[in-house]
Short mmCIF file of C-alpha atoms and ligand atoms in Angstrom, two decimals:
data_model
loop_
_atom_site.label_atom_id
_atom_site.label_comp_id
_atom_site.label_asym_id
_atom_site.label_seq_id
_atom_site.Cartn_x
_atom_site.Cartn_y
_atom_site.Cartn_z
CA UNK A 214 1.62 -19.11 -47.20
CA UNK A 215 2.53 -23.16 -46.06
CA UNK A 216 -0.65 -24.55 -44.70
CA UNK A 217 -2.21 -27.44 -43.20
CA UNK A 218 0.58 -30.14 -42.44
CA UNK A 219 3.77 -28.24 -43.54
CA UNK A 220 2.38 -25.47 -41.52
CA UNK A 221 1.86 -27.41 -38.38
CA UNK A 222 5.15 -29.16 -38.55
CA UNK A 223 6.88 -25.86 -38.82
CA UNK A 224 5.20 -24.63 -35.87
CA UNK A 225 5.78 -27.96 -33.62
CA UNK A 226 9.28 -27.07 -34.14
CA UNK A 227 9.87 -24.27 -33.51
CA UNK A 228 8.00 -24.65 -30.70
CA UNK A 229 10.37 -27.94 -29.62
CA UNK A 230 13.80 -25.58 -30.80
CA UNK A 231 12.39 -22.77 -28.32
CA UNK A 232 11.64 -25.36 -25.66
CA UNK A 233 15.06 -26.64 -25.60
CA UNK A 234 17.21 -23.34 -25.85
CA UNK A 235 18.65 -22.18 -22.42
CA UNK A 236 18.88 -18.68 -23.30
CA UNK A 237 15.54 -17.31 -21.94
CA UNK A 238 15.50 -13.61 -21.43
CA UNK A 239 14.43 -12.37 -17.95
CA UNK A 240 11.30 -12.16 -16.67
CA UNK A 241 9.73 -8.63 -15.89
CA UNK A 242 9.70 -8.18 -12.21
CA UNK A 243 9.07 -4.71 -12.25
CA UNK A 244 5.58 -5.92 -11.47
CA UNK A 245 5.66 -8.48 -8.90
CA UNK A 246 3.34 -11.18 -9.68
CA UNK A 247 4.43 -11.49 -13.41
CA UNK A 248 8.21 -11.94 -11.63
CA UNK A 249 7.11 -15.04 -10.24
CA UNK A 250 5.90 -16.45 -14.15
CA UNK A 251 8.09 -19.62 -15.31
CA UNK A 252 10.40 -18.69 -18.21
CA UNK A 253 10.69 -22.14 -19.45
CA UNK A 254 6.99 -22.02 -20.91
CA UNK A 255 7.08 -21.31 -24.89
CA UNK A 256 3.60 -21.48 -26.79
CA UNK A 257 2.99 -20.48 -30.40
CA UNK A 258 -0.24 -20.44 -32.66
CA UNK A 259 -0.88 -19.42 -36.26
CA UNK A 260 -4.68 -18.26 -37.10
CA UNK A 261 -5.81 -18.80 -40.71
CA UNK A 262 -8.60 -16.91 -42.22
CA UNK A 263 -10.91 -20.14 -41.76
CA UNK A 264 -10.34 -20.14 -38.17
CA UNK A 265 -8.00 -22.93 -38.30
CA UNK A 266 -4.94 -22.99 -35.73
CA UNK A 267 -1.95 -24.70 -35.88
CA UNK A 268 -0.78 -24.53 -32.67
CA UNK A 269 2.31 -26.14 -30.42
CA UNK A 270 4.02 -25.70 -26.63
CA UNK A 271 1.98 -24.09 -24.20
CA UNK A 272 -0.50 -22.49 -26.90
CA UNK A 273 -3.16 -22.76 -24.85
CA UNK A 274 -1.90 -21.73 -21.15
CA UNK A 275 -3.23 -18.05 -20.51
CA UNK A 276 -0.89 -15.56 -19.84
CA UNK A 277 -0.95 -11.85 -19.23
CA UNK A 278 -1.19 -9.52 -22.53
CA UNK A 279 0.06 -6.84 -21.11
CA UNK A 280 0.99 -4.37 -23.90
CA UNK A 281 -1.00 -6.10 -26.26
CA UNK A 282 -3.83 -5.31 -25.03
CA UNK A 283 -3.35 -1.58 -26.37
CA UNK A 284 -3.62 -2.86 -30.26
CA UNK A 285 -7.07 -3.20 -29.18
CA UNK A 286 -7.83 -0.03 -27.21
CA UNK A 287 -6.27 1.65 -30.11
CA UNK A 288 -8.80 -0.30 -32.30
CA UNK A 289 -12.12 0.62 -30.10
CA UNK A 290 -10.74 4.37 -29.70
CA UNK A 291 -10.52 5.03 -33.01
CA UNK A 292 -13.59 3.69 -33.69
CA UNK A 293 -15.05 5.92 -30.78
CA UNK A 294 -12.96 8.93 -31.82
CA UNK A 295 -11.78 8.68 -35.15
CA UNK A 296 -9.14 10.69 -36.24
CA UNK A 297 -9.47 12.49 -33.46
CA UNK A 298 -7.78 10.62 -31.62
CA UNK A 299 -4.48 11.68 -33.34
CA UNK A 300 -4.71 15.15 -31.15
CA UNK A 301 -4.32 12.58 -27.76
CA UNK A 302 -1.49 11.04 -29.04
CA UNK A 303 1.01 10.61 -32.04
CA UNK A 304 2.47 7.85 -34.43
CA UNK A 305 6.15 7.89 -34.44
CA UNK A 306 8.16 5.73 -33.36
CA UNK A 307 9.46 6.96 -29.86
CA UNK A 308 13.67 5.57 -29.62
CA UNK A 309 13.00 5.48 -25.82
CA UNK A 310 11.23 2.79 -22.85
CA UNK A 311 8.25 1.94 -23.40
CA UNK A 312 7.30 3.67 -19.99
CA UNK A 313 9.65 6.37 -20.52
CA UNK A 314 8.92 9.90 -18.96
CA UNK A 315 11.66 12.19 -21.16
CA UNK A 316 10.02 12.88 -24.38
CA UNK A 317 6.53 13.87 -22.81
CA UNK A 318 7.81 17.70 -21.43
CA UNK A 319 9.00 18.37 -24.83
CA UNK A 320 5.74 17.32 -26.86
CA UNK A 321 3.50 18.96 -24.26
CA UNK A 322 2.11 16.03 -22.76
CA UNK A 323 1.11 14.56 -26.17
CA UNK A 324 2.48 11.04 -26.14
CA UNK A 325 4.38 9.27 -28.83
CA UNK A 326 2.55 7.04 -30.12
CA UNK A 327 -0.70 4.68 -28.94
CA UNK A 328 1.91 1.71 -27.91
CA UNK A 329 4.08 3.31 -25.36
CA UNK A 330 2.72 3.72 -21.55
CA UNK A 331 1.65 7.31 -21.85
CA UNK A 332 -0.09 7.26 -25.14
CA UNK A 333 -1.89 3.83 -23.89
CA UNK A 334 -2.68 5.61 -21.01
CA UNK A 335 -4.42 8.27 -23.28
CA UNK A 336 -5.97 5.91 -25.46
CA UNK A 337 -7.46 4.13 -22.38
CA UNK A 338 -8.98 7.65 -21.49
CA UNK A 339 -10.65 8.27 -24.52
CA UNK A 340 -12.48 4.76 -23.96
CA UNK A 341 -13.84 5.62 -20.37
CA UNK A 342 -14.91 9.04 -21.50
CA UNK A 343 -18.91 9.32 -20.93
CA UNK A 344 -18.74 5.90 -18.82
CA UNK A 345 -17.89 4.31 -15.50
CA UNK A 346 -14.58 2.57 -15.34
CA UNK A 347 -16.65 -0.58 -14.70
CA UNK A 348 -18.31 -0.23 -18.21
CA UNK A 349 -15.09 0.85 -20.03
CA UNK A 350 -13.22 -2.43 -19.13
CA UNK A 351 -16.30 -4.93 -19.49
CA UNK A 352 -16.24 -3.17 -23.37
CA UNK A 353 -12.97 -3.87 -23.44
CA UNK A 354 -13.05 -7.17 -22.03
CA UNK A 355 -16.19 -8.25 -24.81
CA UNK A 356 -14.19 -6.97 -27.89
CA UNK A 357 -11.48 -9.76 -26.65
CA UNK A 358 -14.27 -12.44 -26.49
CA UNK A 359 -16.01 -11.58 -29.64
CA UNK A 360 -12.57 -11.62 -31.00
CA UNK A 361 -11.30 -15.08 -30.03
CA UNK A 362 -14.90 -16.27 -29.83
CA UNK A 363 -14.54 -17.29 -26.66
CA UNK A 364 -16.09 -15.89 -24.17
CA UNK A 365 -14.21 -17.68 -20.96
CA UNK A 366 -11.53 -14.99 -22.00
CA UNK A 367 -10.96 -12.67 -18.47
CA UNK A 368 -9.20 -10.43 -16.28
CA UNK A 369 -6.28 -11.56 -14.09
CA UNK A 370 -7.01 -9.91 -10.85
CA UNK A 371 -4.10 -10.78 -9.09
CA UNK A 372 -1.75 -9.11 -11.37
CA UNK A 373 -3.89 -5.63 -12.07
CA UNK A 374 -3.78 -5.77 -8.25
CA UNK A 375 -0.29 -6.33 -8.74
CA UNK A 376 0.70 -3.44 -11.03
CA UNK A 377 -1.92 -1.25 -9.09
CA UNK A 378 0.11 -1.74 -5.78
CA UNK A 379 3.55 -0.48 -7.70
CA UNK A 380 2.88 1.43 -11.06
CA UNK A 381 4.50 4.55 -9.45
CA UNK A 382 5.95 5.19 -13.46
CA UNK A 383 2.47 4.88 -14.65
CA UNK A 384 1.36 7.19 -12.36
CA UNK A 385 3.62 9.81 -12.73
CA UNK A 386 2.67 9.47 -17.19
CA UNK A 387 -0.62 9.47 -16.05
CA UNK A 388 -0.52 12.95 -13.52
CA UNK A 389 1.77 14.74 -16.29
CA UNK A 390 -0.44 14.45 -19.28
CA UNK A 391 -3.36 15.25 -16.88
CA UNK A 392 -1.30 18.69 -16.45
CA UNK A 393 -1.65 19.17 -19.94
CA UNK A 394 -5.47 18.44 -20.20
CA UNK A 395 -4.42 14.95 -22.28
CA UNK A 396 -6.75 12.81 -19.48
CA UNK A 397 -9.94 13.97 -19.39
CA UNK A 398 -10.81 11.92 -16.73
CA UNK A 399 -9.85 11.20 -12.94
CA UNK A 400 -5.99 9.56 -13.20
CA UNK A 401 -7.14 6.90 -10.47
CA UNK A 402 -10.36 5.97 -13.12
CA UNK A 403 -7.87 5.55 -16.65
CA UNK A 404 -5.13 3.98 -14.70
CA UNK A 405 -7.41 1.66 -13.05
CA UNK A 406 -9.22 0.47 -16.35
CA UNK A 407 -5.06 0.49 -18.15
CA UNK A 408 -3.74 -1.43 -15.83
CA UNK A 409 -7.07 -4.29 -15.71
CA UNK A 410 -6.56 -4.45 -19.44
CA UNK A 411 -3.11 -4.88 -19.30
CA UNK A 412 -3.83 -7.62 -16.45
CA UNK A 413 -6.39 -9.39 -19.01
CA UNK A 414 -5.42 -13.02 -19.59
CA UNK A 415 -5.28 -14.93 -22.76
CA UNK A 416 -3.39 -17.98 -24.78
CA UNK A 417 -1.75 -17.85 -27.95
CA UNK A 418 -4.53 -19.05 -29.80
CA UNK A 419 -7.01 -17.13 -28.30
CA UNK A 420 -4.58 -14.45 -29.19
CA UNK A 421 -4.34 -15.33 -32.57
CA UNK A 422 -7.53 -15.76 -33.32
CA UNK A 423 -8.76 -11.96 -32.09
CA UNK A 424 -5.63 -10.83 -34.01
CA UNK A 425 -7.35 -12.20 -37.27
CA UNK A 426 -9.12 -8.73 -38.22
CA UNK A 427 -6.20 -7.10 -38.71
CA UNK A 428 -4.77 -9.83 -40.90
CA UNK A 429 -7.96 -9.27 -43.06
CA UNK A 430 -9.06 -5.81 -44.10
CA UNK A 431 -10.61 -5.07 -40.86
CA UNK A 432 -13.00 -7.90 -41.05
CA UNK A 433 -13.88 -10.54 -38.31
CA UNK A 434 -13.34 -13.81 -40.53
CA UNK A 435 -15.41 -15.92 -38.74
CA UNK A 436 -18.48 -13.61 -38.88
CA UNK A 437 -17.90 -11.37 -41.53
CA UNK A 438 -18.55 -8.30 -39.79
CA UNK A 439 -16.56 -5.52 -40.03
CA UNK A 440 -14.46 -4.60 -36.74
CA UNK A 441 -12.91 -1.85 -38.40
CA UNK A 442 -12.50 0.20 -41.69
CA UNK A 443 -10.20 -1.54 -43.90
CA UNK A 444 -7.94 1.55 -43.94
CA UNK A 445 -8.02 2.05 -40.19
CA UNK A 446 -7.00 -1.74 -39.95
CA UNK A 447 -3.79 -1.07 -42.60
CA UNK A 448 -2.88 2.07 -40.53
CA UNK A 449 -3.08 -0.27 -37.10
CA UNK A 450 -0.06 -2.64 -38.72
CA UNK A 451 1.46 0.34 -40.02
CA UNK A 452 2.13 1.43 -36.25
CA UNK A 453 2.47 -1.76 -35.28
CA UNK A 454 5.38 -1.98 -37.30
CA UNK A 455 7.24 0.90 -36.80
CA UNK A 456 6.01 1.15 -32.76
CA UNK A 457 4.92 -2.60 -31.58
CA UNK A 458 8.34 -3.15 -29.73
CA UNK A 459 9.30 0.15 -28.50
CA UNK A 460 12.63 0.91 -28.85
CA UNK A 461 12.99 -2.74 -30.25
CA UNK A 462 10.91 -2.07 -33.23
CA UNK A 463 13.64 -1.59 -35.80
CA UNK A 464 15.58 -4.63 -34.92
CA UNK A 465 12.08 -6.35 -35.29
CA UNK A 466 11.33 -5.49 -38.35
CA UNK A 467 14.60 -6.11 -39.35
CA UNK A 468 14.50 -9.34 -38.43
CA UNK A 469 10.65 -10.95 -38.34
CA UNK A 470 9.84 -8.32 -41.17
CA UNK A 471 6.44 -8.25 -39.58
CA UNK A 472 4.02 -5.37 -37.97
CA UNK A 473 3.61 -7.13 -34.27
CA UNK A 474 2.94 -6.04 -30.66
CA UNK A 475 4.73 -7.12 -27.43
CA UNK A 476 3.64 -6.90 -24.29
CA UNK A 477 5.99 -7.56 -21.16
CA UNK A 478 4.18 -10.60 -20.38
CA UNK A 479 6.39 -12.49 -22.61
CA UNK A 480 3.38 -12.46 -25.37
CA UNK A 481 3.49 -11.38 -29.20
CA UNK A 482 1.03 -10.66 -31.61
CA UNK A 483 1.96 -10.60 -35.19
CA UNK A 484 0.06 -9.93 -38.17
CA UNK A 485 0.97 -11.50 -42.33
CA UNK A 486 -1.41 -9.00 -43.95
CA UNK A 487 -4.04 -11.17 -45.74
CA UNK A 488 -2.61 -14.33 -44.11
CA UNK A 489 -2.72 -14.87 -40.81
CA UNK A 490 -2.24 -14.01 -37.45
CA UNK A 491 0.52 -15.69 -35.16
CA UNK A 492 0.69 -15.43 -31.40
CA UNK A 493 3.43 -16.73 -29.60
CA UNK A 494 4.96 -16.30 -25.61
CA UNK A 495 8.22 -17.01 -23.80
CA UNK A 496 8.43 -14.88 -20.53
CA UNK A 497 11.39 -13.95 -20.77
CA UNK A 498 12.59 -10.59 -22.12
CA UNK A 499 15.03 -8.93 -23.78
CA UNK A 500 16.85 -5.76 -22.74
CA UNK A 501 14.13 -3.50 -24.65
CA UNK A 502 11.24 -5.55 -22.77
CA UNK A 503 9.91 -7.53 -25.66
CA UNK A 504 9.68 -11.28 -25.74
CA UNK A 505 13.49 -13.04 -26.37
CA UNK A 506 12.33 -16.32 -27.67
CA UNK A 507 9.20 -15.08 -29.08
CA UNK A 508 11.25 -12.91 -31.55
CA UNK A 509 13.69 -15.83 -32.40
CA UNK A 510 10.62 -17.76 -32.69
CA UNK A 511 8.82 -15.33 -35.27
CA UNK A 512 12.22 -14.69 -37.17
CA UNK A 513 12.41 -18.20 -37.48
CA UNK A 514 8.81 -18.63 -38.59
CA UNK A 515 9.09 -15.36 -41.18
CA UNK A 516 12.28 -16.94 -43.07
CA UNK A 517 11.59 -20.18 -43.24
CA UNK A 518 7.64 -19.62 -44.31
CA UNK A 519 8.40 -16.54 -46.42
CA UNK A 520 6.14 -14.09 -45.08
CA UNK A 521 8.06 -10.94 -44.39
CA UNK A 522 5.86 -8.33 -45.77
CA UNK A 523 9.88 -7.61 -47.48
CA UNK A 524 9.78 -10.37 -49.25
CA UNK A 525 10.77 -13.77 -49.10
N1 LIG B 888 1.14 -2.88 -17.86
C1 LIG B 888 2.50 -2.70 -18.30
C2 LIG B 888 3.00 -1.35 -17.86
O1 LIG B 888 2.23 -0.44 -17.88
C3 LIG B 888 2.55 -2.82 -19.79
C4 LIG B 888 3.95 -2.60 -20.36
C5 LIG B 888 4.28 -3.53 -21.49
O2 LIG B 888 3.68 -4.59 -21.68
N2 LIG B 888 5.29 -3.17 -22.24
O3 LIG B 888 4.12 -1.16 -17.47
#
């Protein structure tokens, strides 16, 4: 892959293309404080195995993960669970919202797969099993900072309180998979610890940087240790292709050729398997909920760098 200058040119302009472009998406104001986000912010950074960043735009303004988040749940739940975990929830690719309701009565409360609400949801569970909800999300919250190495990384109160207030959908996932003995714990105790990890605040390169494990065999480059199993890590892009952006994940692999995660903050996380890993975030969403500019923005990046795991 392009590095050092050529890669940082590349990445100033695409950041300076997505700047300028009117067409923004629309913000999600299904929870109310990320409604009141500015579109017009664009950020993008690119995490090399060294721990160098090229970054551009608003890389380093924090914004809310949101979905993205749950590529890391996933990550410490299978490393509580194993592959037990794959009895909570399932990996295929769902063809619905990402907080859809429908497919749950047929599967018997089993969810999809670990990226959609419910099988978040689940995933979230499995983490606060055996601890307080308190302890589950300061785990949570160190895994980012040990990540990113950087341990200012935190919660954005205001907008857990935010989705807290309003996630009737949530809720409703929540109570029906409880019906089927899927959430072992009280629904109040995994939503509250979901919806503070969704709510947990980060910039592209932060975002980069604690992508970089998955970019690299499971291993934390700047350390060396091992975050997760090498296979476990392969398996977490596999689903990250085929599920990272919902009902959107087709077209994204069509287009970026990438396994990446969106989250309805406006954020994306994608991974070039031995490379690098990019984060970049527009607000603004499409009609599927995933990040318009940051997908024109990765498509762009993935042709014109050559790194669609497809081919150049
Ligand atoms: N916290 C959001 C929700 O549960 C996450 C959804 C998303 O980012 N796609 O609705």
């Amino acid at each position: 892959m392009i590095a050092g200058p050529e890669l940082q040119s590349l990445v100033s302009e695409i950041a300076a293309d997505m700047r300028a472009r009117p067409d923004r998406g629309r913000v999600a104001d299904y929870i109310p404080e990320l409604g009141a986000v500015d579109p017009s912010y664009f950020g993008m950074a690119v995490a090399l195995p060294d721990g160098t960043v090229a970054a551009a735009g608003d890389a380093d303004t924090a914004f809310s993960i949101q979905s993205i988040s749950k590529v890391f749940t996933l990550t410490l739940a299978l490393g509580i669970a194993g592959d037990r975990l794959w009895k909570r929830v399932g990996r295929e690719p769902s063809g619905s919202a990402f907080n859809s309701i429908v497919q749950l009565e047929n599967e018997k409360g089993v969810p999809r797969n670990p990226f959609i609400n419910a099988g978040a949801i689940a995933v979230t569970d499995v983490i606060l099993s055996g601890h307080k909800p308190r302890e589950a999300l300061g785990e949570i919250l160190r895994f980012m900072r040990f990540l990113s190495d950087d341990p200012s990384i935190t919660i954005d109160k205001a907008v857990a309180e935010s989705e807290q207030r309003t996630g009737f959908r949530n809720m409703a996932l929540a109570n029906y998979m409880k019906s089927f003995g899927v959430i072992e714990n009280p629904v109040e105790f995994t939503l509250g610890v979901y919806f503070h990890h969704c709510a947990i605040a980060m910039s592209c390169r932060q975002l980069a940087l604690a992508g970089r494990f998955l970019a690299h065999s499971g291993r934390h480059p700047g350390t060396g240790l091992s975050v997760i199993q090498a296979e476990r890590a392969r398996r977490i892009n596999a689903i990250m292709l085929t599920c990272g952006h919902y009902d959107g994940s087709g077209e994204f692999a069509y287009r970026v050729g990438l396994p990446g995660k969106s989250g309805v903050g406006g954020g994306i996380l994608a991974i070039v398997p031995g490379q690098a890993s990019i984060a970049v975030w527009s607000p603004g969403l499409d009609a599927a909920g995933n990040s318009h500019l940051g997908r024109i923005a990765l498509e762009t990046f993935a042709k014109r760098s050559g790194v669609s795991i497809f081919g150049a």
